[in-house]
Short mmCIF file of N, CA, C and O in Angstrom, two decimals:
data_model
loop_
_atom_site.label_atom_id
_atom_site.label_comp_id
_atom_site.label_asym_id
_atom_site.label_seq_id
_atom_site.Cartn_x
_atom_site.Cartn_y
_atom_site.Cartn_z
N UNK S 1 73.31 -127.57 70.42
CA UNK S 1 72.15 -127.25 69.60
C UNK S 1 72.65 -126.96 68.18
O UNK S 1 73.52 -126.10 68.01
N UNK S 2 72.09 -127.70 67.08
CA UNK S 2 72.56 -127.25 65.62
C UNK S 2 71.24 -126.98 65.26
O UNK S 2 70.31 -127.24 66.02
N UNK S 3 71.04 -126.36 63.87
CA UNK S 3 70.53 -125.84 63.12
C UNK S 3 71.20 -125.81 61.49
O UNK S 3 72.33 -125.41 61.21
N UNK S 4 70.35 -126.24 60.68
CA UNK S 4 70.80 -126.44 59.40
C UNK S 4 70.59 -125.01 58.35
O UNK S 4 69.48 -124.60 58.02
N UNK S 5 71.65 -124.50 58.02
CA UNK S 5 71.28 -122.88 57.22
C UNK S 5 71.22 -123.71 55.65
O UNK S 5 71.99 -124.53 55.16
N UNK S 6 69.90 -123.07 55.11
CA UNK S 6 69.79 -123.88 53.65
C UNK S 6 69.60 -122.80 53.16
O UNK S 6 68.95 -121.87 53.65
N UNK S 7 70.41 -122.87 51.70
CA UNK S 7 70.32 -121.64 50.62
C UNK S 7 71.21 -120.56 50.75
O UNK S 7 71.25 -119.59 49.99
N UNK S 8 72.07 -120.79 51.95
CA UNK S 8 72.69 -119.40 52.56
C UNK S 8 71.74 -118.73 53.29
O UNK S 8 71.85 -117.50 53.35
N UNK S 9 71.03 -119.15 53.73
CA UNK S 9 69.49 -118.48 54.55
C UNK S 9 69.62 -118.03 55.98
O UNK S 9 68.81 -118.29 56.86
N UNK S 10 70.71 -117.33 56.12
CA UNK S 10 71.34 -117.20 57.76
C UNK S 10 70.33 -116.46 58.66
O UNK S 10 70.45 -116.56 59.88
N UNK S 11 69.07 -115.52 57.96
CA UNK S 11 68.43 -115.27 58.96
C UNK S 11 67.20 -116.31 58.79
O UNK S 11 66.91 -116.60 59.95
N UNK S 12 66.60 -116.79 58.19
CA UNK S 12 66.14 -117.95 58.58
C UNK S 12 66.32 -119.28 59.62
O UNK S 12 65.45 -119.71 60.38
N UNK S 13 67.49 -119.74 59.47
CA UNK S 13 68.61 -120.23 60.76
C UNK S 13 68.28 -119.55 61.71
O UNK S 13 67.37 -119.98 62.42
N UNK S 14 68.91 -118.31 62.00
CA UNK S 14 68.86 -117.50 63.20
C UNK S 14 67.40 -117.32 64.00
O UNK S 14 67.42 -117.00 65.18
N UNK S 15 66.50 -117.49 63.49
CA UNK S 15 64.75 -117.39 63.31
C UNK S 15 64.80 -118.96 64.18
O UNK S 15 64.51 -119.21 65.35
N UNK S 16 65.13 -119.56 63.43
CA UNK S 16 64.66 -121.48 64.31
C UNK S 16 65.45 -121.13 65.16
O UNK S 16 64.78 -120.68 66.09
N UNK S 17 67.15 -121.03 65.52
CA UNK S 17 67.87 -120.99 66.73
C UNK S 17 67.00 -120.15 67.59
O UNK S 17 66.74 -120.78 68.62
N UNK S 18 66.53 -119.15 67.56
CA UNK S 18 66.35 -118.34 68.61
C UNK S 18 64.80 -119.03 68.94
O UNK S 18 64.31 -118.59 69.98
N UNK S 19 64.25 -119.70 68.46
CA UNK S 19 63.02 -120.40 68.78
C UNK S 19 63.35 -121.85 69.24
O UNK S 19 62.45 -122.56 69.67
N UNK S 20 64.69 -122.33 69.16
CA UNK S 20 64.76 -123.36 70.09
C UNK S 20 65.36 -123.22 71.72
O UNK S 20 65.24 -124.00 72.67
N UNK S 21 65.96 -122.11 71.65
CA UNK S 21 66.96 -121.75 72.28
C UNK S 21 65.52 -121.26 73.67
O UNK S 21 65.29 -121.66 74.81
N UNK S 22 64.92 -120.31 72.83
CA UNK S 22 63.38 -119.85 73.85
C UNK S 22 62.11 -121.23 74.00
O UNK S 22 61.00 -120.89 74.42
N UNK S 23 62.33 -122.57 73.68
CA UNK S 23 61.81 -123.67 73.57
C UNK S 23 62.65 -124.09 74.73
O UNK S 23 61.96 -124.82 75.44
N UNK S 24 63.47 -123.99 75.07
CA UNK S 24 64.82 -124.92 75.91
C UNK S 24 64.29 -123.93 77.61
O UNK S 24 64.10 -124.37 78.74
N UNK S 25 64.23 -122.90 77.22
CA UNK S 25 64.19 -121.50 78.47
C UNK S 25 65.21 -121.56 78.66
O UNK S 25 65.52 -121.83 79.82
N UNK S 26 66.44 -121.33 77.53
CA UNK S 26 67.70 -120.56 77.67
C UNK S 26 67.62 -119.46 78.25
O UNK S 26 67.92 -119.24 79.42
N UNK S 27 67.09 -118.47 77.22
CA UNK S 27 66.86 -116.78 78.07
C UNK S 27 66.67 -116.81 79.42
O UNK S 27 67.22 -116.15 80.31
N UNK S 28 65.49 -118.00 79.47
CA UNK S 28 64.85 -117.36 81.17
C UNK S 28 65.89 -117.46 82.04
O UNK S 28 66.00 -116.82 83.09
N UNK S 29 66.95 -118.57 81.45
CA UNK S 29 67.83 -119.14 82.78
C UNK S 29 69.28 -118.08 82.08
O UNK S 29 70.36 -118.06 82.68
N UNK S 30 69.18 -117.73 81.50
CA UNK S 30 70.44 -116.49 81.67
C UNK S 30 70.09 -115.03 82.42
O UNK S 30 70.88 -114.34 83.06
N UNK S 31 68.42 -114.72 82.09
CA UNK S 31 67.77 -113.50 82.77
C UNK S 31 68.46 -113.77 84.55
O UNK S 31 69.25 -113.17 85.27
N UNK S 32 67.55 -115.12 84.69
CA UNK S 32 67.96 -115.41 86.30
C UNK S 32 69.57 -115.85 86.62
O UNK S 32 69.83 -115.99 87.81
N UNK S 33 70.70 -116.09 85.63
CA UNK S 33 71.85 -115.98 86.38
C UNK S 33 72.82 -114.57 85.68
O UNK S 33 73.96 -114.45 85.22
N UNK S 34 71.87 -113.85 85.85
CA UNK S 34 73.11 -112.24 85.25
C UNK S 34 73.24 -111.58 86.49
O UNK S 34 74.12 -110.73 86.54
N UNK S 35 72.30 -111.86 87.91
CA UNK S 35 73.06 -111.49 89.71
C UNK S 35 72.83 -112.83 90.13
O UNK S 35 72.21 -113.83 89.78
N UNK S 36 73.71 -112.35 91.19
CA UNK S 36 73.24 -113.31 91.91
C UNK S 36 72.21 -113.60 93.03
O UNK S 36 72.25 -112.94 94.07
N UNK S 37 71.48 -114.38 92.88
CA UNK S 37 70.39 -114.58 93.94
C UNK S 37 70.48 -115.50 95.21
O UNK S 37 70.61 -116.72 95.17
N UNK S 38 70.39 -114.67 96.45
CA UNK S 38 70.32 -115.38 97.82
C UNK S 38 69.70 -116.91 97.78
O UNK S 38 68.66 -117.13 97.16
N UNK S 39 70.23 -117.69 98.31
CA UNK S 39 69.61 -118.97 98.94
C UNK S 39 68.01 -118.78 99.15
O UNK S 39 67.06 -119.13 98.46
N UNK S 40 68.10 -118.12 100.33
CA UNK S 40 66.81 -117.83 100.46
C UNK S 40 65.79 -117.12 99.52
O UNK S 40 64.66 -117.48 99.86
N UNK S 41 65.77 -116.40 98.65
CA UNK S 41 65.48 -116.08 97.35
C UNK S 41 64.75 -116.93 96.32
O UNK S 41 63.67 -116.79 95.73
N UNK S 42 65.99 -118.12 96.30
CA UNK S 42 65.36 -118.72 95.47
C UNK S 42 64.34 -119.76 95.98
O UNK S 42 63.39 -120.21 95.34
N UNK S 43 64.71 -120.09 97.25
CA UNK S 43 63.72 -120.64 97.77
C UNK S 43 62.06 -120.33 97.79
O UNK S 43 61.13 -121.05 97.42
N UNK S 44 62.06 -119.48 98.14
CA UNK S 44 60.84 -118.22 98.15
C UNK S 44 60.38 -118.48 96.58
O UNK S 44 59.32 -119.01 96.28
N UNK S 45 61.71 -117.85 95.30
CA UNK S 45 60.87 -118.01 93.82
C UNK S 45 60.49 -119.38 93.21
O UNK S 45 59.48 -119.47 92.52
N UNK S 46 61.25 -120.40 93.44
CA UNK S 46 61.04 -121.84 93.73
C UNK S 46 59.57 -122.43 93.99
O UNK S 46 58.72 -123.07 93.38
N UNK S 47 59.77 -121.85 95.24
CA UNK S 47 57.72 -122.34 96.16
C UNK S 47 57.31 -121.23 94.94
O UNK S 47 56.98 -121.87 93.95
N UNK S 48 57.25 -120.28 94.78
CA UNK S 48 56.05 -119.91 94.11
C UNK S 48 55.44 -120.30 92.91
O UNK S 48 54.29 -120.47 92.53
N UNK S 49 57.34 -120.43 92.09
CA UNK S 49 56.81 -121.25 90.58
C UNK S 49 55.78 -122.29 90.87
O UNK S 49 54.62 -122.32 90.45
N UNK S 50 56.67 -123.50 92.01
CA UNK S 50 55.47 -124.80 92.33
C UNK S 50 53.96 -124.38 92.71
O UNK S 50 53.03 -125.18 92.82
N UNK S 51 53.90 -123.23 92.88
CA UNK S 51 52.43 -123.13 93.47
C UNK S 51 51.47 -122.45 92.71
O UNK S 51 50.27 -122.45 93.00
N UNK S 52 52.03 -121.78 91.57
CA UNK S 52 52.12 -121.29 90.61
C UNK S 52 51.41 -122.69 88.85
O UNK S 52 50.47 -122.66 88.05
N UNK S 53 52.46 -123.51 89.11
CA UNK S 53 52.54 -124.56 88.49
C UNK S 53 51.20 -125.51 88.79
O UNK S 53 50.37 -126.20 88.20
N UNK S 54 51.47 -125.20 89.71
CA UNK S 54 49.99 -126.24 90.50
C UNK S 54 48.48 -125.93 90.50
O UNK S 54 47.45 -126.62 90.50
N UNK S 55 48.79 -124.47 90.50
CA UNK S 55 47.10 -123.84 90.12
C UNK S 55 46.89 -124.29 88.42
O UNK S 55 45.71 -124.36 88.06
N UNK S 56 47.55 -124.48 87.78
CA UNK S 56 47.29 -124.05 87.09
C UNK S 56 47.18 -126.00 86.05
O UNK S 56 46.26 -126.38 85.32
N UNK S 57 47.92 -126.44 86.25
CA UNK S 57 47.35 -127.81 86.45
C UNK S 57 45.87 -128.39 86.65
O UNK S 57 45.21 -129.15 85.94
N UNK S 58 45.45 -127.46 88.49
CA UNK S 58 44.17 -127.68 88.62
C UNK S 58 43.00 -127.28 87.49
O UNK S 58 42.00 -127.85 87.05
N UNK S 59 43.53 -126.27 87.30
CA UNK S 59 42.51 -125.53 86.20
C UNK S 59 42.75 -126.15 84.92
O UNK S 59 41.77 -125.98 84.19
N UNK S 60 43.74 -126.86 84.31
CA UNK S 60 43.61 -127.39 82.87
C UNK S 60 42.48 -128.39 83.09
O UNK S 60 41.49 -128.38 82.36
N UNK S 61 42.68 -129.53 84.44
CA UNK S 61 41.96 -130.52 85.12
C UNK S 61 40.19 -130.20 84.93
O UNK S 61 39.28 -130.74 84.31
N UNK S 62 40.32 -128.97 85.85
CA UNK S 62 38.42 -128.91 85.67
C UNK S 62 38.31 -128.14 84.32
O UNK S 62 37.17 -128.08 83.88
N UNK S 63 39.32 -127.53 83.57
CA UNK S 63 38.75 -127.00 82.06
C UNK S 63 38.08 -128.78 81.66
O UNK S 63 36.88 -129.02 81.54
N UNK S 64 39.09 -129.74 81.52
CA UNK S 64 38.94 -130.55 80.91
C UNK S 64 37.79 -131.38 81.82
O UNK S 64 36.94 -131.83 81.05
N UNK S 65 37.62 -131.59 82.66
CA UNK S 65 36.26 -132.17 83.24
C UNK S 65 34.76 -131.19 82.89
O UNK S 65 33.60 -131.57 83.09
N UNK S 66 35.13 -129.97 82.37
CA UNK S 66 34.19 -129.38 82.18
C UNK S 66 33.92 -128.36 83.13
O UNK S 66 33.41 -127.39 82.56
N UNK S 67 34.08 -128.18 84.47
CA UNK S 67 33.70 -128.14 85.65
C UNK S 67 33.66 -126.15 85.50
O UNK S 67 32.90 -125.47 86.20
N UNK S 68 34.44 -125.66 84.66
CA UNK S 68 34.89 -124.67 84.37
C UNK S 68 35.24 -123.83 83.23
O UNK S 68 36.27 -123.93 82.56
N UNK S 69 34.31 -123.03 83.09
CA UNK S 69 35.23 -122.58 81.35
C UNK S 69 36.46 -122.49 80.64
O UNK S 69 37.19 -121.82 81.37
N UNK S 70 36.88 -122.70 79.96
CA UNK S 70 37.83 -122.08 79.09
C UNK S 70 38.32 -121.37 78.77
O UNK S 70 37.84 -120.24 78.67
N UNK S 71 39.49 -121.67 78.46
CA UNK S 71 40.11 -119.75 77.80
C UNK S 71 39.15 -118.95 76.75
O UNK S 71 38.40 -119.60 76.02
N UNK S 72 39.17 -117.90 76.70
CA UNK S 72 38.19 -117.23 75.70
C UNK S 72 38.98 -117.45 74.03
O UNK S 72 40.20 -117.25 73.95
N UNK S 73 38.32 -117.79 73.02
CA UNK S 73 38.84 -117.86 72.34
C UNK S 73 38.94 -116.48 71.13
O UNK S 73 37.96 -115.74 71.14
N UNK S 74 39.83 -116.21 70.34
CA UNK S 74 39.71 -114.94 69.50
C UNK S 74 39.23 -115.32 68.29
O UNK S 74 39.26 -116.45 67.82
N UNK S 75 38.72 -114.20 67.74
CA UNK S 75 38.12 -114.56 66.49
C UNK S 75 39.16 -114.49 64.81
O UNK S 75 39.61 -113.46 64.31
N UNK S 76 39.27 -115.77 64.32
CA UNK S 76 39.94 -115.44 63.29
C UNK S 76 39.85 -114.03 62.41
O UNK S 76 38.80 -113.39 62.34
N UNK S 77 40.88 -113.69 61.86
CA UNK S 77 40.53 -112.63 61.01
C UNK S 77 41.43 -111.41 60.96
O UNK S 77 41.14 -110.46 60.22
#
């Protein structure tokens, strides 16, 4: 992963790195290897992401058929 520092702008740099790095789900995947987790574990967190993943699919599906409301939206300002 590079990143270009312009002007000497090192926290600017540091600002995009850490927003690609959380774009990639670096963090998430260092959070989940700092123990170690059982076989069975991940199996278990695995199925849930997918099932997890899958509701939620359904629901973009009927947002977008209509079938169902939408997220609430906030008001500028």
């Amino acid at each position: 992963m590079q990143v270009l520092v312009r002007d000497n702008n090192v926290d600017q740099a540091l600002r995009v790195l850490k927003k690609k790095m959380q774009r990639e789900g670096l963090f998430r995947e260092m959070k989940e290897r700092r123990a170690y987790e059982k076989p069975s574990e991940r199996r278990v967190r695995e199925k849930a992401q997918a099932v997890s993943r899958q509701r939620k699919a359904e629901r973009k599906k009927l947002q977008r058929e209509g079938l169902i409301a939408g997220p609430k939206r906030r008001a500028a300002g």
